[in-house]
XYZ file of C-alpha atoms in Angstrom:
218
model
C 200.084 -22.093 -55.385
C 199.434 -24.396 -58.560
C 201.027 -27.604 -58.964
C 203.598 -28.017 -61.721
C 204.119 -31.547 -61.682
C 202.000 -34.190 -60.173
C 202.851 -37.867 -59.562
C 200.232 -40.544 -58.814
C 200.825 -44.176 -57.692
C 204.261 -44.482 -59.091
C 205.876 -47.768 -59.119
C 209.143 -48.947 -60.337
C 210.426 -52.777 -60.145
C 213.724 -53.389 -61.544
C 214.282 -56.503 -63.932
C 216.270 -58.087 -60.819
C 212.854 -58.044 -58.907
C 214.165 -54.754 -56.666
C 211.162 -52.943 -55.967
C 212.575 -49.046 -55.908
C 209.448 -47.039 -55.741
C 206.031 -48.333 -54.373
C 202.753 -46.145 -54.600
C 204.496 -42.639 -54.706
C 202.175 -39.911 -55.051
C 202.871 -35.965 -54.416
C 202.502 -32.647 -55.790
C 205.516 -30.245 -56.690
C 204.093 -26.573 -56.656
C 205.272 -23.989 -58.731
C 208.155 -22.089 -57.384
C 208.858 -24.164 -54.305
C 212.244 -25.694 -53.053
C 210.835 -29.298 -52.280
C 213.548 -31.519 -50.749
C 213.038 -35.358 -50.815
C 214.829 -36.984 -47.665
C 215.859 -40.485 -47.411
C 218.676 -42.977 -46.770
C 220.961 -43.939 -49.621
C 218.955 -46.960 -51.841
C 215.754 -45.614 -50.664
C 214.577 -44.908 -54.146
C 215.278 -41.216 -54.357
C 217.324 -41.258 -57.649
C 215.224 -43.626 -59.148
C 212.206 -41.132 -58.420
C 214.198 -37.971 -60.031
C 215.114 -40.459 -63.155
C 211.530 -41.294 -63.657
C 210.462 -37.772 -63.593
C 213.126 -36.800 -65.984
C 212.454 -39.898 -68.080
C 215.980 -41.258 -67.866
C 214.118 -44.551 -66.915
C 210.752 -45.716 -67.393
C 208.322 -46.378 -64.217
C 206.644 -49.680 -64.238
C 203.205 -47.934 -63.480
C 201.714 -44.802 -62.212
C 201.305 -41.428 -63.675
C 203.519 -38.236 -63.875
C 201.562 -35.172 -64.859
C 203.570 -32.445 -66.240
C 202.079 -29.478 -67.913
C 198.734 -30.956 -67.756
C 199.945 -34.165 -69.626
C 200.631 -37.841 -68.482
C 204.608 -38.072 -69.327
C 205.092 -41.624 -67.607
C 205.390 -43.438 -70.742
C 206.368 -41.161 -73.544
C 209.114 -42.041 -76.011
C 211.501 -40.784 -78.616
C 211.381 -37.048 -79.534
C 208.511 -36.486 -77.107
C 210.580 -37.778 -74.115
C 213.637 -35.702 -75.373
C 211.341 -32.622 -75.417
C 210.277 -33.369 -71.782
C 213.862 -33.689 -70.720
C 214.688 -30.212 -72.168
C 212.308 -28.755 -69.857
C 213.736 -30.632 -66.697
C 217.192 -29.808 -66.036
C 219.265 -32.395 -64.086
C 222.264 -31.933 -61.682
C 223.980 -35.217 -60.518
C 226.171 -36.050 -57.557
C 229.025 -36.527 -59.996
C 229.302 -33.256 -61.906
C 229.314 -34.887 -65.713
C 232.009 -31.926 -67.074
C 234.092 -32.201 -70.096
C 237.224 -31.473 -67.925
C 239.278 -30.644 -70.919
C 236.855 -27.907 -71.940
C 236.544 -24.536 -70.550
C 234.156 -23.955 -67.919
C 232.152 -21.446 -70.378
C 231.997 -24.154 -73.037
C 230.770 -26.744 -70.376
C 227.770 -24.134 -69.560
C 227.083 -23.572 -73.135
C 226.542 -27.242 -73.642
C 223.351 -26.538 -71.779
C 222.026 -24.941 -74.769
C 222.662 -27.813 -77.187
C 219.049 -28.795 -77.452
C 218.396 -25.527 -79.192
C 221.680 -25.470 -81.429
C 222.021 -27.332 -84.697
C 223.982 -30.564 -84.773
C 226.726 -28.996 -86.885
C 227.004 -25.917 -84.906
C 227.250 -27.865 -81.573
C 230.030 -30.058 -82.900
C 231.996 -27.081 -84.227
C 231.349 -25.360 -80.882
C 229.435 -22.329 -82.537
C 227.200 -20.556 -80.250
C 225.390 -17.258 -80.604
C 226.602 -14.073 -78.838
C 223.249 -14.000 -76.990
C 223.956 -17.650 -75.600
C 227.537 -16.776 -74.604
C 226.310 -13.635 -72.897
C 223.537 -15.578 -71.035
C 226.080 -18.355 -70.130
C 228.229 -15.702 -68.666
C 225.373 -14.284 -66.655
C 224.597 -17.900 -65.191
C 228.067 -18.080 -64.233
C 228.061 -14.882 -62.385
C 224.859 -15.895 -60.715
C 226.544 -18.838 -59.167
C 229.909 -16.829 -58.170
C 232.220 -18.249 -60.816
C 232.490 -16.220 -63.698
C 236.157 -15.287 -63.066
C 236.939 -19.111 -64.012
C 234.956 -18.871 -67.301
C 237.987 -19.504 -69.189
C 239.823 -22.065 -67.064
C 239.755 -25.676 -67.859
C 236.907 -27.476 -66.097
C 239.485 -30.190 -64.625
C 241.397 -27.131 -62.763
C 238.469 -26.526 -60.673
C 237.602 -27.768 -57.059
C 234.605 -30.258 -56.555
C 232.358 -27.307 -55.187
C 233.349 -25.202 -58.190
C 232.709 -27.893 -60.653
C 229.057 -28.386 -58.968
C 228.438 -24.734 -59.542
C 229.487 -25.207 -63.308
C 227.061 -27.761 -63.492
C 224.251 -25.621 -61.954
C 225.038 -23.118 -64.566
C 224.886 -25.488 -67.356
C 221.539 -26.697 -66.213
C 220.246 -23.129 -66.138
C 221.251 -22.931 -69.782
C 218.365 -25.232 -70.633
C 215.922 -22.857 -69.698
C 214.279 -25.323 -67.768
C 210.944 -25.304 -65.896
C 212.101 -27.424 -63.201
C 215.610 -27.960 -61.749
C 216.058 -31.782 -60.369
C 219.164 -32.244 -58.257
C 220.112 -35.803 -57.142
C 222.240 -35.581 -54.106
C 223.950 -32.459 -55.336
C 226.343 -32.185 -52.367
C 227.116 -35.681 -51.411
C 230.541 -35.462 -52.598
C 231.405 -32.417 -51.134
C 232.945 -31.435 -47.780
C 230.575 -29.812 -45.052
C 231.724 -26.008 -45.955
C 231.340 -26.593 -49.659
C 227.818 -28.165 -49.121
C 226.683 -25.004 -47.922
C 227.983 -22.904 -50.756
C 226.451 -25.121 -53.420
C 223.054 -25.057 -51.599
C 223.056 -21.402 -51.238
C 223.326 -20.909 -54.679
C 220.427 -23.275 -55.497
C 218.426 -21.341 -53.026
C 219.497 -18.186 -54.767
C 218.292 -19.486 -58.055
C 215.068 -20.839 -56.530
C 214.331 -17.238 -54.912
C 215.721 -14.889 -57.670
C 214.578 -16.770 -60.713
C 211.563 -18.271 -59.320
C 212.697 -21.703 -60.684
C 211.045 -24.627 -58.994
C 213.663 -27.027 -57.365
C 213.306 -30.670 -56.415
C 216.269 -31.849 -54.525
C 217.432 -35.126 -53.102
C 219.277 -34.968 -49.787
C 220.163 -37.170 -46.863
C 221.463 -34.526 -44.418
C 218.806 -33.527 -42.051
C 220.373 -30.347 -41.220
C 220.435 -29.247 -44.869
C 216.952 -30.059 -45.257
C 215.788 -27.919 -42.394
C 218.011 -25.004 -43.747
C 217.051 -24.959 -47.215
C 213.596 -26.626 -47.906
C 210.511 -24.838 -48.340
C 208.765 -28.373 -48.062
């Protein structure tokens, strides 16, 4: 199985002197469900944000598709982020908008600024958005306002939105930390389904050992 992503000697020290990452090296293989486990504050979120270029590492390499992306900037960094969809602990939905509208926002990187402001999306994009909502079992809520949904339902909408980016890798930062135990399994089941049915590589931060044992391929 080939490596999709290779991290070599990654370090991140924040301006206040806190060393969040020290000498991190790992390979992420194409198609795997890799889970990073650690206590809160151990640097898991920092690692994913460095990979996704939301923050810049202090040193080290992040090799993605054969290129070191650790210190790219501007349009090049934006292009990298398009290929790495991110799911956060907080759902980051526009609650007054419909579920379908929130999912379509995942396609904004491929849509002109004017069309995105006016909410114009192609028929193909709307069909694809509905397919992803069906994949995560929430297509019946497509025309509900996002603010009407439960926490678990909102996270499934966030997953569908991430899929609309057509990413090469899905980064999930503690995606079930704010959910109750039963709902945790529902969301994790759908992430596993996406990994297996779409062949999408998933890198997921967790601190529940029971979930790690159940869902991780590594």
